[in-house]
PDB file of C-alpha atoms and ligand atoms in Angstrom:
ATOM      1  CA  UNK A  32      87.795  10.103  84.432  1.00 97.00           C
ATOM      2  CA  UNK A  33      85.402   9.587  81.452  1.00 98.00           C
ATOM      3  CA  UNK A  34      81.451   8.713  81.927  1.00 98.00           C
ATOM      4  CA  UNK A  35      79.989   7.093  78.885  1.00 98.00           C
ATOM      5  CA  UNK A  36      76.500   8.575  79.578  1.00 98.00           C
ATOM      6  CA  UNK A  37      72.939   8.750  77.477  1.00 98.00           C
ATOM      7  CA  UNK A  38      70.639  11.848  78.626  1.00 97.00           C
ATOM      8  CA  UNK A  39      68.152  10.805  81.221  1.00 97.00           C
ATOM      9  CA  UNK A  40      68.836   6.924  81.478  1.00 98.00           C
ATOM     10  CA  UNK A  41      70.386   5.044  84.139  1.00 98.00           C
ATOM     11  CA  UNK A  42      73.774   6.707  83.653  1.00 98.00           C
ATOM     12  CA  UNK A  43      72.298   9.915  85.130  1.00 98.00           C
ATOM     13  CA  UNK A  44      72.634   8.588  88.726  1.00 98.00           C
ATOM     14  CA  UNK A  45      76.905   8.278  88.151  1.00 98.00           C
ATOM     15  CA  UNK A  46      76.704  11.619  86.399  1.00 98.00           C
ATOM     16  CA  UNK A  47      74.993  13.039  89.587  1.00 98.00           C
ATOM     17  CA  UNK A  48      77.483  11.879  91.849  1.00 98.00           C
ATOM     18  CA  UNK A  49      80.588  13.233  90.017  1.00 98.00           C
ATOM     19  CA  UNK A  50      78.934  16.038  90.207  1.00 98.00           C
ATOM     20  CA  UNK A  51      78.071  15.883  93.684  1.00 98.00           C
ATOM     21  CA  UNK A  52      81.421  14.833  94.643  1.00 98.00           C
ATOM     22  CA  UNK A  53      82.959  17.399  92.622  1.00 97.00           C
ATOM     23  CA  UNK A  54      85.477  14.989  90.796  1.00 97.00           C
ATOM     24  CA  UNK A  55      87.040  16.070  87.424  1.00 97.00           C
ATOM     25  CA  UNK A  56      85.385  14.122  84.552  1.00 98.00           C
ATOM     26  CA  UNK A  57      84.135  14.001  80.944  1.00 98.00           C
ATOM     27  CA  UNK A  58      81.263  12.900  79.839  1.00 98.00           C
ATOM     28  CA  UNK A  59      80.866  10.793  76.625  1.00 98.00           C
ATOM     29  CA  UNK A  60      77.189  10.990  74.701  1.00 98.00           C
ATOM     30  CA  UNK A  61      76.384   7.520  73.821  1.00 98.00           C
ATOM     31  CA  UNK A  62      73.354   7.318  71.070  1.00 97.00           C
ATOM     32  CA  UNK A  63      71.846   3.983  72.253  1.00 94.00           C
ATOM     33  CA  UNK A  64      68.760   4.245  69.573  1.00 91.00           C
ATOM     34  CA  UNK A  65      71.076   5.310  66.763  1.00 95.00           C
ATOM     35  CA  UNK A  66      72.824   2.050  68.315  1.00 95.00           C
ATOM     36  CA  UNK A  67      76.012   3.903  69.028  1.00 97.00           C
ATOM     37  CA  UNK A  68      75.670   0.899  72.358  1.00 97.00           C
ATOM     38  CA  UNK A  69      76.364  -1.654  69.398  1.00 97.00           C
ATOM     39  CA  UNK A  70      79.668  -0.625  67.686  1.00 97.00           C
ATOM     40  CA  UNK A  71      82.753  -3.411  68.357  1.00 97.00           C
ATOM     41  CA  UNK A  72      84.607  -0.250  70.226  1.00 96.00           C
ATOM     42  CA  UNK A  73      81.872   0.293  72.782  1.00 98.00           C
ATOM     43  CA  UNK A  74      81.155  -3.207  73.104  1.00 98.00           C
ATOM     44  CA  UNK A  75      84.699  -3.783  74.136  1.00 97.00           C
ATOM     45  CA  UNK A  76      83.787  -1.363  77.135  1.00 97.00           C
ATOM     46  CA  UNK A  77      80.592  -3.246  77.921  1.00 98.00           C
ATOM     47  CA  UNK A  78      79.740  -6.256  76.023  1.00 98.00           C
ATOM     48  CA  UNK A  79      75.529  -5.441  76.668  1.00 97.00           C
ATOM     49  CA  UNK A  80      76.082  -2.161  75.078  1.00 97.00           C
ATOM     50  CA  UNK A  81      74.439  -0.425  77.988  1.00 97.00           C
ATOM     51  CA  UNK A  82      74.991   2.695  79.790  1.00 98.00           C
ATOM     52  CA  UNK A  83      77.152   3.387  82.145  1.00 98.00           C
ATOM     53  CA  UNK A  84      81.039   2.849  81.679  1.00 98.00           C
ATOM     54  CA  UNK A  85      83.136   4.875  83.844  1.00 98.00           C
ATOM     55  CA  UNK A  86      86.935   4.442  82.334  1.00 98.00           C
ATOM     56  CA  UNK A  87      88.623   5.716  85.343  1.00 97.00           C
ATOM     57  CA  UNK A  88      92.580   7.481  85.028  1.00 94.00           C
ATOM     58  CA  UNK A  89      94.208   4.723  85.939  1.00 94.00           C
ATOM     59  CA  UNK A  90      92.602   2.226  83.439  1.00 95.00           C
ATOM     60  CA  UNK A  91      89.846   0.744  85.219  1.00 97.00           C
ATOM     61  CA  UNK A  92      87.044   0.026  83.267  1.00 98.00           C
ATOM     62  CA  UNK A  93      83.474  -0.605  85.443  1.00 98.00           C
ATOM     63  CA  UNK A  94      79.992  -0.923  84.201  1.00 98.00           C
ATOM     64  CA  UNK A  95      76.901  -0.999  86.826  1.00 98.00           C
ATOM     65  CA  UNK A  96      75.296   1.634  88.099  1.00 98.00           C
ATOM     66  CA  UNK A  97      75.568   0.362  91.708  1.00 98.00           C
ATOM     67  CA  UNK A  98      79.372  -0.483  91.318  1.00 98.00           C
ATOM     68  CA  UNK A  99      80.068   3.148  89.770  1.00 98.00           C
ATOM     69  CA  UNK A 100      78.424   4.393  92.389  1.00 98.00           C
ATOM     70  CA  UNK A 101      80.066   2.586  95.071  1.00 98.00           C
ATOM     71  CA  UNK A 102      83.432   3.395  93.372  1.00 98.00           C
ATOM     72  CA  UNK A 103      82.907   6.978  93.499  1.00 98.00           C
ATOM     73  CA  UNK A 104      81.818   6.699  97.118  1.00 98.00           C
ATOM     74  CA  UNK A 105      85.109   5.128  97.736  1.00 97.00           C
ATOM     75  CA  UNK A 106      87.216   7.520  96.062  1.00 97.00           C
ATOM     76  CA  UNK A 107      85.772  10.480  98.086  1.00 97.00           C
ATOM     77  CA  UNK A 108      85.686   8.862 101.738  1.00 97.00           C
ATOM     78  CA  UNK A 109      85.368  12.132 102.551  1.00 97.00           C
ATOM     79  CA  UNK A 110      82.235  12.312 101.954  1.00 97.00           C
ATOM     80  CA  UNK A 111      80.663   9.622 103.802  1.00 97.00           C
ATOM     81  CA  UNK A 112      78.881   8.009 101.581  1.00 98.00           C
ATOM     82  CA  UNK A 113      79.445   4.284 102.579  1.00 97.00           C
ATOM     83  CA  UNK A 114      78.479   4.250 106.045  1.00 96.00           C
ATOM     84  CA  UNK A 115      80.067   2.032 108.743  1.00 95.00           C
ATOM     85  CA  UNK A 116      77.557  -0.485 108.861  1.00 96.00           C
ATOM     86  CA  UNK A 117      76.458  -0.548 105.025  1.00 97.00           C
ATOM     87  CA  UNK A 118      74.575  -3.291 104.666  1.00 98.00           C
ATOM     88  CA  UNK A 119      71.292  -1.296 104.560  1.00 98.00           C
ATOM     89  CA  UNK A 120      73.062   1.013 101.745  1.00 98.00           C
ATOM     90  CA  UNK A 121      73.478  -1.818  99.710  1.00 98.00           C
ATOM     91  CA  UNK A 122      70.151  -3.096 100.295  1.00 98.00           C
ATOM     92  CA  UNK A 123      68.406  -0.057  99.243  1.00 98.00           C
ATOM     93  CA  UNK A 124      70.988   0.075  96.190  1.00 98.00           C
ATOM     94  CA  UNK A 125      70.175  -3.704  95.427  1.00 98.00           C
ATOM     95  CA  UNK A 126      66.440  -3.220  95.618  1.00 98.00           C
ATOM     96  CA  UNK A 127      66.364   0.071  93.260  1.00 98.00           C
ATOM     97  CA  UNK A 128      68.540  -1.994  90.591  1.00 98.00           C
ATOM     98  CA  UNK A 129      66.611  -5.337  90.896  1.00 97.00           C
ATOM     99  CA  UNK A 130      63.202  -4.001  91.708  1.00 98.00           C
ATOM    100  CA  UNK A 131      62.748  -0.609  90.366  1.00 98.00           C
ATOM    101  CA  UNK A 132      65.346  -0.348  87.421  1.00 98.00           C
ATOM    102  CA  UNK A 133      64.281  -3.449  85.310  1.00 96.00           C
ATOM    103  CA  UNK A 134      60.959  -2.999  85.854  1.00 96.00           C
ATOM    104  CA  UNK A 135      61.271  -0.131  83.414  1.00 97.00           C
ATOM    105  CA  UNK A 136      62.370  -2.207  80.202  1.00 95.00           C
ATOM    106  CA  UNK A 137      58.804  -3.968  79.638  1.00 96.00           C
ATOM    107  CA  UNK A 138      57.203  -0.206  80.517  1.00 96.00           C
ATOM    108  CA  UNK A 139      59.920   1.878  77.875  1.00 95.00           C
ATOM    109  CA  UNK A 140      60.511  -1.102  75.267  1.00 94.00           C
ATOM    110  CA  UNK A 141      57.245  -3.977  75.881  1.00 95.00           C
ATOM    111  CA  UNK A 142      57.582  -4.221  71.915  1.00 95.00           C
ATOM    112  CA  UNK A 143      60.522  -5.999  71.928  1.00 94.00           C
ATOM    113  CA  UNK A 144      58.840  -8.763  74.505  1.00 97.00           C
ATOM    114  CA  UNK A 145      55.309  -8.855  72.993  1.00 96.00           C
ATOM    115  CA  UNK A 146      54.090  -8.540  69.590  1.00 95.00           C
ATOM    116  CA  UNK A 147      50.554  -6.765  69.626  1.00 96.00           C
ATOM    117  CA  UNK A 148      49.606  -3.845  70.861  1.00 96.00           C
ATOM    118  CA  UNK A 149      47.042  -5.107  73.432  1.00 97.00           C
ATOM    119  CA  UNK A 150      49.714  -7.232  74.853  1.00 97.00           C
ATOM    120  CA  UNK A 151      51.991  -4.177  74.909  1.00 97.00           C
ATOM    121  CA  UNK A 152      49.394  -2.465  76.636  1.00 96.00           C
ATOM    122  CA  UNK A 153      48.169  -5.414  79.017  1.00 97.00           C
ATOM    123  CA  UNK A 154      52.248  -5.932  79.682  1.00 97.00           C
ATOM    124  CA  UNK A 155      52.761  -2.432  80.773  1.00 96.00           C
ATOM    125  CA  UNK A 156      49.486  -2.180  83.102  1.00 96.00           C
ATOM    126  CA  UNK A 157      51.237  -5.093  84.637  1.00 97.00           C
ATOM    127  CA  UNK A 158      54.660  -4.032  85.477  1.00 97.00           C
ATOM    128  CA  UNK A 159      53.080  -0.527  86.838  1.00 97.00           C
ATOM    129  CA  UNK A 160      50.574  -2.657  89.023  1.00 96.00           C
ATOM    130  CA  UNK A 161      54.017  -3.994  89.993  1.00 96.00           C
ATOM    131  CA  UNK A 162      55.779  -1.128  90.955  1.00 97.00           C
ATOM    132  CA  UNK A 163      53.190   0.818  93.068  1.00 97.00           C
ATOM    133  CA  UNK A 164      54.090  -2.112  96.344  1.00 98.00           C
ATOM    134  CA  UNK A 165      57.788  -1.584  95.149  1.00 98.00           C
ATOM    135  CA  UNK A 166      57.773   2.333  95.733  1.00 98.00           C
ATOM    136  CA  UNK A 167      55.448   1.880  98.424  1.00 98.00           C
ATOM    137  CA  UNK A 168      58.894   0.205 100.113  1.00 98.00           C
ATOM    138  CA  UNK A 169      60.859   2.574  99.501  1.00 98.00           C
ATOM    139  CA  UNK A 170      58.375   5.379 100.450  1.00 98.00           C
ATOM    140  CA  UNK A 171      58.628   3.547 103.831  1.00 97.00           C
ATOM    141  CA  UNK A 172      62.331   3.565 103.779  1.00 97.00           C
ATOM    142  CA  UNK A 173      62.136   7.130 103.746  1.00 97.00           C
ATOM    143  CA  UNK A 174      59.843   7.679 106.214  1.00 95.00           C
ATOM    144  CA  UNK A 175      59.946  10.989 107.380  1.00 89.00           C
ATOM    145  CA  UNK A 176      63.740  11.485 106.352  1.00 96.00           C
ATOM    146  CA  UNK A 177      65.229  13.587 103.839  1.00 96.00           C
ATOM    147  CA  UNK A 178      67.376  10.954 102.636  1.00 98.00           C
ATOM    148  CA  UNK A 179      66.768   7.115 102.380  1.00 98.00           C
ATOM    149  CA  UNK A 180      69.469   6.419 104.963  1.00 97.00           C
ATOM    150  CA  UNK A 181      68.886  10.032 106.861  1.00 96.00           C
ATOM    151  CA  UNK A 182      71.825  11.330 104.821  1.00 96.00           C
ATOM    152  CA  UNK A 183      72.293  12.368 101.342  1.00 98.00           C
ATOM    153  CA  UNK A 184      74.329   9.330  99.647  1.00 98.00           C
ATOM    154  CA  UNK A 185      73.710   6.805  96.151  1.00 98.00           C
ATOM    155  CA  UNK A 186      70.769   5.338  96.752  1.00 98.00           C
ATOM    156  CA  UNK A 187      68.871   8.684  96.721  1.00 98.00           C
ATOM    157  CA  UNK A 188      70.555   9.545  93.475  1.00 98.00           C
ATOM    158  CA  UNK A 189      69.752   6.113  92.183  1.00 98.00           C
ATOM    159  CA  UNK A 190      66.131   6.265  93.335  1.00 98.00           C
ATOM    160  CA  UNK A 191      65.862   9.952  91.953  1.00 98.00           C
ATOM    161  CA  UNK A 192      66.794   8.664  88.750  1.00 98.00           C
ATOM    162  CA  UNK A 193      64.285   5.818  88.349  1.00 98.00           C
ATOM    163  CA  UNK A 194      61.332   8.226  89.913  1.00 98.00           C
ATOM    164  CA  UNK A 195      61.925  10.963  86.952  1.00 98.00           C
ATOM    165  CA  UNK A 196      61.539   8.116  84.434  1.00 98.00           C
ATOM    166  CA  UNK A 197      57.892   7.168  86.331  1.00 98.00           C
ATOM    167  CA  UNK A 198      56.922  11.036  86.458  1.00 98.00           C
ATOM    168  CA  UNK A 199      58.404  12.360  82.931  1.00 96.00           C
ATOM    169  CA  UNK A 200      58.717   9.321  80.919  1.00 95.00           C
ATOM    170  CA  UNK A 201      55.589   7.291  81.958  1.00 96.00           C
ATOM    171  CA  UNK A 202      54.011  10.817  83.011  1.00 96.00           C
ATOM    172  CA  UNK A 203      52.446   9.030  85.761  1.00 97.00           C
ATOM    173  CA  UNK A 204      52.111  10.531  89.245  1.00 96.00           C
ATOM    174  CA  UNK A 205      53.384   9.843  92.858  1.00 97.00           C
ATOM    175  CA  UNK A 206      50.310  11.425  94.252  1.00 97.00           C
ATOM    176  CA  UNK A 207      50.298   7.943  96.286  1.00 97.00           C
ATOM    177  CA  UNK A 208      53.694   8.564  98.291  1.00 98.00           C
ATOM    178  CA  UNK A 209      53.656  11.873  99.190  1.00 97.00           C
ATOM    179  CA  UNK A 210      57.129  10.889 100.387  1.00 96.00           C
ATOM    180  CA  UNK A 211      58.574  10.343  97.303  1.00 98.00           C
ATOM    181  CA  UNK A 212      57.100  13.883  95.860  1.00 97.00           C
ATOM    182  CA  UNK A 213      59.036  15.707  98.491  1.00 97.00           C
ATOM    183  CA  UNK A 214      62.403  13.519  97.995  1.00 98.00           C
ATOM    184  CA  UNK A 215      62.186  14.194  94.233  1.00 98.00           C
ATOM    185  CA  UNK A 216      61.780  18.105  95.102  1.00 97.00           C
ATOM    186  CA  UNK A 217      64.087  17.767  97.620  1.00 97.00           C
ATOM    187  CA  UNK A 218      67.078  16.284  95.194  1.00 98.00           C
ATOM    188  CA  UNK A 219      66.193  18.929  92.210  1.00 98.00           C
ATOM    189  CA  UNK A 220      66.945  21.328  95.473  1.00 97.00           C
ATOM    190  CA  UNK A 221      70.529  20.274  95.014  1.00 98.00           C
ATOM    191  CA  UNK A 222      73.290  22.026  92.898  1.00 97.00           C
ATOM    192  CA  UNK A 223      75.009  18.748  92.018  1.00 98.00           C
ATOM    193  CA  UNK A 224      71.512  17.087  91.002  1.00 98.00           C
ATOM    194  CA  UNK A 225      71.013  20.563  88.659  1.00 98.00           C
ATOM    195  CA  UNK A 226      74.138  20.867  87.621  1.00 98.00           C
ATOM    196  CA  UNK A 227      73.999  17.405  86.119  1.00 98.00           C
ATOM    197  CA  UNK A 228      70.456  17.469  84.627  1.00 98.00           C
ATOM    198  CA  UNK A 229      71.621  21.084  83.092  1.00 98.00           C
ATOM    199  CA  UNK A 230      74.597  18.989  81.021  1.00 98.00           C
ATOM    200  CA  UNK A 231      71.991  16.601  79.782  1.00 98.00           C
ATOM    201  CA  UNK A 232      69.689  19.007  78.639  1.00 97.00           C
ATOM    202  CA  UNK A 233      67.190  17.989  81.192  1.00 98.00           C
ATOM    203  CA  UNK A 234      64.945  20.498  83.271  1.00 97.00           C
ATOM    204  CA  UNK A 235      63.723  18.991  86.757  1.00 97.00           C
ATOM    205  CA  UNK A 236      60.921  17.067  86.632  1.00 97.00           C
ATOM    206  CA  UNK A 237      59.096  18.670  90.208  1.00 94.00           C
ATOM    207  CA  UNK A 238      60.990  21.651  91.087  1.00 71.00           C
TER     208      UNK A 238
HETATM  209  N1  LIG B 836      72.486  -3.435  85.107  1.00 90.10           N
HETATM  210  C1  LIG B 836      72.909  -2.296  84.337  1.00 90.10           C
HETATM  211  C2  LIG B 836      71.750  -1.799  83.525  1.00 90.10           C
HETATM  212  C3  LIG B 836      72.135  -0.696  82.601  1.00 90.10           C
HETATM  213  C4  LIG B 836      70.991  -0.330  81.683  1.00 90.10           C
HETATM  214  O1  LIG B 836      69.899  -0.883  81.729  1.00 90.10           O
HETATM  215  N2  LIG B 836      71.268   0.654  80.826  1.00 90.10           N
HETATM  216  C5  LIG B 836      70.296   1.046  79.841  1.00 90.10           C
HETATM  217  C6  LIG B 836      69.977   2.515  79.943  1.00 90.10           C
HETATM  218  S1  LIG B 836      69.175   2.908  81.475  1.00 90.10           S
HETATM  219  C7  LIG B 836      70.897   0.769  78.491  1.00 90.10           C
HETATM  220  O2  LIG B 836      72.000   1.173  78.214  1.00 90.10           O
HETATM  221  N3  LIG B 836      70.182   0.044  77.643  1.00 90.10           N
HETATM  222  C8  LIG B 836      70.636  -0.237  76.335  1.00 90.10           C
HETATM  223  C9  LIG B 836      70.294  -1.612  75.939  1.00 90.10           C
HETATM  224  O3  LIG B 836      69.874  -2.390  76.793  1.00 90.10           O
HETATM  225  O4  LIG B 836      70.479  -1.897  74.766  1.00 90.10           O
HETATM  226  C10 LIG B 836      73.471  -1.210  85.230  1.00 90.10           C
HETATM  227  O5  LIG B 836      73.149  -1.196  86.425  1.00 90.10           O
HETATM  228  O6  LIG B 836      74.265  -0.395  84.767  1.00 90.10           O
END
């Protein structure tokens, strides 16, 4: 299967889980700021022109990190990703997406919502004033687990990915949830989580 992937964003979580899952893929570099997200042919993968798109081998194409996620876990049942009762999976999965992941767009791009560069500012200070109940949550979640359900499954990959964009791309700390410091060292502990960040060109952020 083919993952249409830009280094470090959102994408990284499905990229993680191949890898973790050891299943055969490709990966496919998508320029999103040289608006390579834009062109009629990626479009007619995902109309938003956003990262992810799996194309799968037998023609399925799915966008959303959650639903790539969850397809993968379904391939490999194996692996035991989904468990029996998975409503809690799906609301940790629902609350990283909805809670976590958007919050980033006003912190990465607040130029395209606000003109001035106070208000970019003021916007930002905001949405991080925002976040700090939000992984607060999930710091509880974890608890003194390794994992946000006990075991290793997507939401820690999906949660992994939005805490490296706090720590390397707002360089902000978790020095608040001590919790969260150890699951991010914990997942760069992982082969699949390195083996993935080595094919984007990315070092761990913690380890
Ligand atoms: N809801 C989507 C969000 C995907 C998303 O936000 N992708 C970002 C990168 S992390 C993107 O491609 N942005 C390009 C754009 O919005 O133009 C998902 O879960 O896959």
């Amino acid at each position: 299967m083919k993952l249409f992937i830009t280094p470090g964003a959102c994408s990284l979580a499905p990229h993680i889980a191949l890898h973790e899952l050891g299943i055969d893929h490709d990966t496919v570099a998508i320029n999103l700021r040289k608006g390579e997200g834009q062109t009629p042919e990626y479009l007619a993968r995902n109309p938003v022109g956003a990262v992810p798109v799996l194309e799968t081998d037998d023609g399925r194409t799915i966008t959303e990190v959650m639903a790539i996620l969850l397809y993968l876990a379904q391939r490999k049942p194996e692996a035991g990703w989904i468990p029996a009762d998975a409503i809690p999976l799906y609301e940790r999965l629902s609350f990283i997406a909805s809670e976590l992941h958007k919050s980033f767009f006003p912190l990465f791009f607040g130029e395209r919502i606000v003109s001035t560069p106070e208000a970019v500012a003021e916007l930002a200070k905001t949405y991080k004033e925002r976040l700090a109940p939000r992984f607060a949550r999930v710091s509880e979640w974890l608890g003194g687990q390794d994992y946000l359900l006990g075991t290793f499954g997507p939401a820690d990959i999906y949660l992994y990915v939005i805490l490296t964009w706090w720590l390397r791309g707002m360089k902000e700390s978790l020095d608040s949830w001590p919790n969260l410091i150890f699951f991010v060292k914990r997942m760069e502990a992982r082969p699949g989580v390195r083996a993935a960040l080595e094919h984007e060109n990315l070092t761990p952020v913690l380890a």
